[in-house]
């Protein structure tokens, strides 16, 4: 049965209401009824293409509606009327206006309407006509006709085109046929020519004469031309042009090869991978494609244009004009900056993508293309890195064979300079921004921010966790115990050491850092480092036993506040030694710079910065050194390339020593030299110290000696001529205790002019009428202390002193046991004296009998400075790189001989003697390394019978022992194995045995996890084993063992286990969510972005994934060479390598406090439980066979 049409009545009523209010035409019309010839008056309203009619003007609900689209409206005559009725009524009906609305489809009766006036009827007809859209329909019909006509024309033109093409082909065929006929006719004509020779023949003798004359003329011309050509060929200009042309031909060939390489990179890799990224199951994302290939397509387009220009120039050979091509190329070469800047990240993204099997399979398919010639994608991505240097070398060779008067000489020189500038900028962006990025990363971690880290000269040294002892008042420690849990939790601090500042932070539960409100930022200029407790202090004695000699003090003396002391505890003696070495080196660096400034500026107009600036060898490129624009911590340009001799010269330059340079040198020196050469240089500097300062600087240095001596003996100040025996020490220490301290307290600007130090002296006897000390004064007693003098006395003392000391705060004075404070005017020494005391003695006091005459001898100062420099480098080397001496007994014996020779020096100061003895003691210790002992114990444990199984061991026990084993293996890696990419060589087991052992241990642990799961036959047991191993991985995450997390997650992601759908169906949702969280943490996506961020926010101890750092080192090794073509050391590369090694050693130094459990370790190292990969997969197929296709 036909259903009625439904419509939205509410919407119709809404349209009717709009028609009543806003209709196009509204008014009364008479409508003819359908059933009879009767007319009914209705109120009509037209809205858009809908005509509503109502019973009356006040009606709200319409009586009906008509859709007018496609209708037509025409006037109709009045219907005939009967004679019945009055005549007036008939006349009125005849005057009315009748019109009919005809609808364009069958089944719809026309609508007959009438109105009282003709004008109103016409308006209604016009309105209905517009509402029917008749004009639009007509226009559409016309356009369709035109379109059909145009299509017919196009088809006709196509047919005509084809006909013309066929005609042209026929004409070409006809032309070729005619040409062949012409050729045949010409050949026939040539054959017929001898038969048509002219009948008149010349005399044979005349013909012979003409032939001889022609021969002689030709011979003379050829001889003359040959002579001219041979002379030119032998000329220097021709030789130069030949070489120049050969260089150009070689450059064109190289450019052709380079464009071909870029073509393969773009068309063989980039564009296919873009298409693969757009597939339904993309093996790689579009973002990763963009990150890998960067702007290589733009580079290809640029060099295609350049290559076409070169080929066009060759077409005009021997005229070769190239300068204009380089003028066009140079402005566009800036696109290489983006490629070079992100090249390392590009290779890292590629390595991460290769872990996807589908992508790796697809990439190998692309690399198998014969056009690649066996080269991998990484090789093609590396080609643009060397193009700019190749252009520089080519232009250098081209200029060598281009005459100075050549028209292109200036243009080629300009192009070469611009390319060299671009190359420097690109190299600086790659190698000299790591330190800035590190500082900014730490600054972002600190919630309050830290403005000092925005200083580009602030170089990061080290970071780690230390425990701060809470209460220190007047130098006396409060009674706290190291074993207190509250001290470990509340006192744990995250510390960061920079070249100028020491930051102490607390870490919140969210991983964010907060600077301490008091003592959070310590300026090393105001710090005194006390490395060991003082034997004369009862509290220090107690603290030494209480803290196991792991504590050290930093005394801070701010110029505008009261001094305070920070006491920190290191986790181990090894880590304490490392912190001490770095802090003391930074302090020595600042102190040496400041006091060297004082010495050189004494009675001289030449300042140290000006003297260093005037030394062109420190900032101007030369054949054996090249600098970058970045300044190091000593405000001297960093070295980019240098010869070994220049690097050793910088290491032993007495004017300054950058801590970042020292760390980089000691980490990487074995790449470009040997330890024997370094030690020989140190020995040479100790024996001949004046070779470490340039001649011009020595002239400036000694220029003031005579004036200084005259000033001392001119009689104007008798106090200046007296000898002094024991000026106060520059560190808070006692002369009788073996305290090692470093101090620099500069209360005035280092660049200010100073006259003499305000040093006070204690005396055993004094004159009753004067407070002047006797020349034979004895050293101060052991119980002398350093106190703050009253403000008025300090002011008086300062007024009496020729000039306030730059190294001793104004408010510090020596106090006698009886309470007498020595007057500062009794003994004043020059800044040169202070330099000798502070630099040579390193803040330990001064020797008895040390006098002004000896102190003011600047030759003596240089010798003491050289000795101090050699001892500083050796102490840093021995304390932080002890493995160098453990593995090289000859080196160890040579160092011992050098130190013994230093001890035999009759001019050696007591403090230098003490420092030398400390280095000897550290070097002579025969205690076996705990790491090797533990490793040997672990190896022995594998021989014991297995006592436990997986079911009886808890997840906590497994996680703790996995963490212990991973950290023992990780920290056993010596830093020299990270050099030279030895883990990728054929003899990797001999070159990097500990890295290979770490890799082997990772695989064994991962195999153990997978094997343990596959040992269970039933589904439930396998699911329970998976849940237990995921719990173990989560505990490893809590213990910061991310290597263990990756061991377990990689085992669970193996194909043999991942395909077990029935087993995974039994695993709980919570376990699956936890596993997803762990996988996200250790994911290789974005260069291990999440793992790097997690390591930044965690406190040591921790075990990172070693593969992350090996990948970084491999990219650095492959991307940049160790040596330049001139044989210079690429020291920028050494800095990047050193940065990564320092980060690795940071995690190696802090050990876990986890007790060994032999039963668990025996299980973890039992190789009998491990199943190989093929057997695992076969077992997996038996457990859950493949479903039929």
JSON list of C-alpha atoms in Angstrom, two decimals, residues 77-142:
[
{"chain": "A", "resi": 77, "resn": "UNK", "atom": "CA", "xyz": [-9.33, 35.36, -19.72]},
{"chain": "A", "resi": 78, "resn": "UNK", "atom": "CA", "xyz": [-12.32, 35.78, -17.51]},
{"chain": "A", "resi": 79, "resn": "UNK", "atom": "CA", "xyz": [-14.60, 32.78, -17.59]},
{"chain": "A", "resi": 80, "resn": "UNK", "atom": "CA", "xyz": [-17.97, 33.19, -19.40]},
{"chain": "A", "resi": 81, "resn": "UNK", "atom": "CA", "xyz": [-20.83, 34.27, -17.17]},
{"chain": "A", "resi": 82, "resn": "UNK", "atom": "CA", "xyz": [-24.45, 33.33, -17.22]},
{"chain": "A", "resi": 83, "resn": "UNK", "atom": "CA", "xyz": [-27.09, 36.00, -17.72]},
{"chain": "A", "resi": 84, "resn": "UNK", "atom": "CA", "xyz": [-28.49, 35.37, -14.31]},
{"chain": "A", "resi": 85, "resn": "UNK", "atom": "CA", "xyz": [-27.73, 37.95, -11.77]},
{"chain": "A", "resi": 86, "resn": "UNK", "atom": "CA", "xyz": [-27.69, 41.69, -11.77]},
{"chain": "A", "resi": 87, "resn": "UNK", "atom": "CA", "xyz": [-25.79, 43.45, -14.52]},
{"chain": "A", "resi": 88, "resn": "UNK", "atom": "CA", "xyz": [-23.54, 45.33, -12.05]},
{"chain": "A", "resi": 89, "resn": "UNK", "atom": "CA", "xyz": [-22.25, 42.14, -10.57]},
{"chain": "A", "resi": 90, "resn": "UNK", "atom": "CA", "xyz": [-21.40, 40.71, -13.99]},
{"chain": "A", "resi": 91, "resn": "UNK", "atom": "CA", "xyz": [-19.46, 43.88, -14.86]},
{"chain": "A", "resi": 92, "resn": "UNK", "atom": "CA", "xyz": [-17.49, 43.66, -11.62]},
{"chain": "A", "resi": 93, "resn": "UNK", "atom": "CA", "xyz": [-16.49, 40.04, -12.33]},
{"chain": "A", "resi": 94, "resn": "UNK", "atom": "CA", "xyz": [-15.38, 40.92, -15.84]},
{"chain": "A", "resi": 95, "resn": "UNK", "atom": "CA", "xyz": [-13.06, 43.64, -14.53]},
{"chain": "A", "resi": 96, "resn": "UNK", "atom": "CA", "xyz": [-11.20, 41.24, -12.20]},
{"chain": "A", "resi": 97, "resn": "UNK", "atom": "CA", "xyz": [-7.71, 39.91, -13.14]},
{"chain": "A", "resi": 98, "resn": "UNK", "atom": "CA", "xyz": [-7.43, 36.15, -13.71]},
{"chain": "A", "resi": 99, "resn": "UNK", "atom": "CA", "xyz": [-4.16, 34.16, -13.89]},
{"chain": "A", "resi": 100, "resn": "UNK", "atom": "CA", "xyz": [-3.19, 30.52, -13.60]},
{"chain": "A", "resi": 101, "resn": "UNK", "atom": "CA", "xyz": [-0.13, 28.81, -12.07]},
{"chain": "A", "resi": 102, "resn": "UNK", "atom": "CA", "xyz": [0.86, 25.74, -14.12]},
{"chain": "A", "resi": 103, "resn": "UNK", "atom": "CA", "xyz": [3.13, 23.14, -12.51]},
{"chain": "A", "resi": 104, "resn": "UNK", "atom": "CA", "xyz": [5.71, 21.33, -14.63]},
{"chain": "A", "resi": 105, "resn": "UNK", "atom": "CA", "xyz": [4.77, 17.75, -13.70]},
{"chain": "A", "resi": 106, "resn": "UNK", "atom": "CA", "xyz": [1.82, 15.51, -14.27]},
{"chain": "A", "resi": 107, "resn": "UNK", "atom": "CA", "xyz": [-0.74, 14.86, -11.59]},
{"chain": "A", "resi": 108, "resn": "UNK", "atom": "CA", "xyz": [-0.78, 18.42, -10.31]},
{"chain": "A", "resi": 109, "resn": "UNK", "atom": "CA", "xyz": [-3.80, 20.52, -11.19]},
{"chain": "A", "resi": 110, "resn": "UNK", "atom": "CA", "xyz": [-3.21, 24.12, -12.11]},
{"chain": "A", "resi": 111, "resn": "UNK", "atom": "CA", "xyz": [-3.86, 26.78, -9.54]},
{"chain": "A", "resi": 112, "resn": "UNK", "atom": "CA", "xyz": [-6.38, 29.36, -10.75]},
{"chain": "A", "resi": 113, "resn": "UNK", "atom": "CA", "xyz": [-6.27, 32.72, -9.02]},
{"chain": "A", "resi": 114, "resn": "UNK", "atom": "CA", "xyz": [-7.87, 36.10, -9.43]},
{"chain": "A", "resi": 115, "resn": "UNK", "atom": "CA", "xyz": [-7.51, 39.52, -7.88]},
{"chain": "A", "resi": 116, "resn": "UNK", "atom": "CA", "xyz": [-9.47, 42.72, -7.89]},
{"chain": "A", "resi": 117, "resn": "UNK", "atom": "CA", "xyz": [-6.98, 44.96, -9.73]},
{"chain": "A", "resi": 118, "resn": "UNK", "atom": "CA", "xyz": [-4.88, 44.39, -12.82]},
{"chain": "A", "resi": 119, "resn": "UNK", "atom": "CA", "xyz": [-1.78, 46.02, -11.31]},
{"chain": "A", "resi": 120, "resn": "UNK", "atom": "CA", "xyz": [-1.91, 43.73, -8.33]},
{"chain": "A", "resi": 121, "resn": "UNK", "atom": "CA", "xyz": [-2.36, 40.73, -10.62]},
{"chain": "A", "resi": 122, "resn": "UNK", "atom": "CA", "xyz": [0.73, 41.64, -12.65]},
{"chain": "A", "resi": 123, "resn": "UNK", "atom": "CA", "xyz": [2.77, 42.04, -9.45]},
{"chain": "A", "resi": 124, "resn": "UNK", "atom": "CA", "xyz": [1.63, 38.62, -8.26]},
{"chain": "A", "resi": 125, "resn": "UNK", "atom": "CA", "xyz": [2.52, 37.06, -11.60]},
{"chain": "A", "resi": 126, "resn": "UNK", "atom": "CA", "xyz": [5.98, 38.67, -11.56]},
{"chain": "A", "resi": 127, "resn": "UNK", "atom": "CA", "xyz": [6.62, 37.49, -8.00]},
{"chain": "A", "resi": 128, "resn": "UNK", "atom": "CA", "xyz": [5.51, 33.93, -8.77]},
{"chain": "A", "resi": 129, "resn": "UNK", "atom": "CA", "xyz": [7.66, 33.92, -11.92]},
{"chain": "A", "resi": 130, "resn": "UNK", "atom": "CA", "xyz": [10.78, 34.86, -9.89]},
{"chain": "A", "resi": 131, "resn": "UNK", "atom": "CA", "xyz": [9.95, 32.29, -7.24]},
{"chain": "A", "resi": 132, "resn": "UNK", "atom": "CA", "xyz": [9.77, 29.55, -9.87]},
{"chain": "A", "resi": 133, "resn": "UNK", "atom": "CA", "xyz": [13.50, 30.06, -10.74]},
{"chain": "A", "resi": 134, "resn": "UNK", "atom": "CA", "xyz": [12.56, 29.85, -14.39]},
{"chain": "A", "resi": 135, "resn": "UNK", "atom": "CA", "xyz": [15.36, 32.21, -15.46]},
{"chain": "A", "resi": 136, "resn": "UNK", "atom": "CA", "xyz": [17.95, 30.11, -13.69]},
{"chain": "A", "resi": 137, "resn": "UNK", "atom": "CA", "xyz": [16.66, 26.94, -15.29]},
{"chain": "A", "resi": 138, "resn": "UNK", "atom": "CA", "xyz": [16.72, 28.56, -18.71]},
{"chain": "A", "resi": 139, "resn": "UNK", "atom": "CA", "xyz": [20.28, 29.78, -18.14]},
{"chain": "A", "resi": 140, "resn": "UNK", "atom": "CA", "xyz": [21.30, 26.33, -17.00]},
{"chain": "A", "resi": 141, "resn": "UNK", "atom": "CA", "xyz": [19.84, 24.85, -20.14]},
{"chain": "A", "resi": 142, "resn": "UNK", "atom": "CA", "xyz": [21.72, 27.36, -22.28]}
]
